[in-house]
């Protein structure tokens, strides 16, 4: 998917590439802009767009469901442009870092999008910058950031780490007990038995974790809407790896 840009005026067109050719899909939705960022949220099957410059710095969050755009949020990260975003498949969230605020002023905050709202992830890490790039490393399950401009052209490589522990699913494994289905920062047998019960019940929200269970293969760590042995073995590897 492609949206907007400068051509030489700001554009509000949405185009799709099918592997052979481009098709104009819409020219309604977000205002004409450039400097925005987009990422594909594999867990929810939608493209997420944030920010950009449409005559002023913009702080809107839009989602594309394959047919049309919908405005999902107007709060969260401060309005900005020339930031970067990527989908973190290991945690099922979209990560945003940095951006351009005003002449000579850059941003160095990290935000995460869970499909409904933004949460501030961190305010420390890479220096405030814009024009950087981010990508998700499937094999290692981490977000990688490189470069950007922070008053000079920067050649640093950073990885995004969080205290979140993907296999930590619950406080207790008995339905109805306090903390059932709520992570508690401790990985133990309760988490494993909770996963087994949800897997047996066909709970896609909890147990659809991957397309394939072999690190490095396409779809590793990316849910696909199908619950099968690949998800079981993927969780087993997460559990064995600990937090």
JSON list of C-alpha atoms in Angstrom, two decimals, residues 89 136 138-139 209-224 230 234:
[
{"chain": "A", "resi": 89, "resn": "UNK", "atom": "CA", "xyz": [5.27, -9.38, 15.48]},
{"chain": "A", "resi": 136, "resn": "UNK", "atom": "CA", "xyz": [11.37, -6.14, 12.40]},
{"chain": "A", "resi": 138, "resn": "UNK", "atom": "CA", "xyz": [11.79, -12.15, 12.41]},
{"chain": "A", "resi": 139, "resn": "UNK", "atom": "CA", "xyz": [14.63, -14.48, 13.37]},
{"chain": "A", "resi": 209, "resn": "UNK", "atom": "CA", "xyz": [1.03, -16.83, 17.52]},
{"chain": "A", "resi": 210, "resn": "UNK", "atom": "CA", "xyz": [2.74, -17.71, 14.26]},
{"chain": "A", "resi": 211, "resn": "UNK", "atom": "CA", "xyz": [2.44, -18.95, 10.70]},
{"chain": "A", "resi": 212, "resn": "UNK", "atom": "CA", "xyz": [5.45, -21.24, 11.03]},
{"chain": "A", "resi": 213, "resn": "UNK", "atom": "CA", "xyz": [7.48, -22.51, 13.97]},
{"chain": "A", "resi": 214, "resn": "UNK", "atom": "CA", "xyz": [10.93, -22.45, 12.38]},
{"chain": "A", "resi": 215, "resn": "UNK", "atom": "CA", "xyz": [12.97, -19.28, 13.04]},
{"chain": "A", "resi": 216, "resn": "UNK", "atom": "CA", "xyz": [13.71, -17.39, 9.84]},
{"chain": "A", "resi": 217, "resn": "UNK", "atom": "CA", "xyz": [10.95, -18.96, 7.76]},
{"chain": "A", "resi": 218, "resn": "UNK", "atom": "CA", "xyz": [8.30, -16.65, 6.25]},
{"chain": "A", "resi": 219, "resn": "UNK", "atom": "CA", "xyz": [5.60, -15.82, 8.77]},
{"chain": "A", "resi": 220, "resn": "UNK", "atom": "CA", "xyz": [7.64, -16.74, 11.84]},
{"chain": "A", "resi": 221, "resn": "UNK", "atom": "CA", "xyz": [6.07, -14.93, 14.78]},
{"chain": "A", "resi": 222, "resn": "UNK", "atom": "CA", "xyz": [3.22, -13.55, 12.66]},
{"chain": "A", "resi": 223, "resn": "UNK", "atom": "CA", "xyz": [-0.33, -14.78, 13.44]},
{"chain": "A", "resi": 224, "resn": "UNK", "atom": "CA", "xyz": [-2.29, -16.09, 10.45]},
{"chain": "A", "resi": 230, "resn": "UNK", "atom": "CA", "xyz": [2.91, -24.55, 14.58]},
{"chain": "A", "resi": 234, "resn": "UNK", "atom": "CA", "xyz": [6.18, -21.77, 18.79]}
]
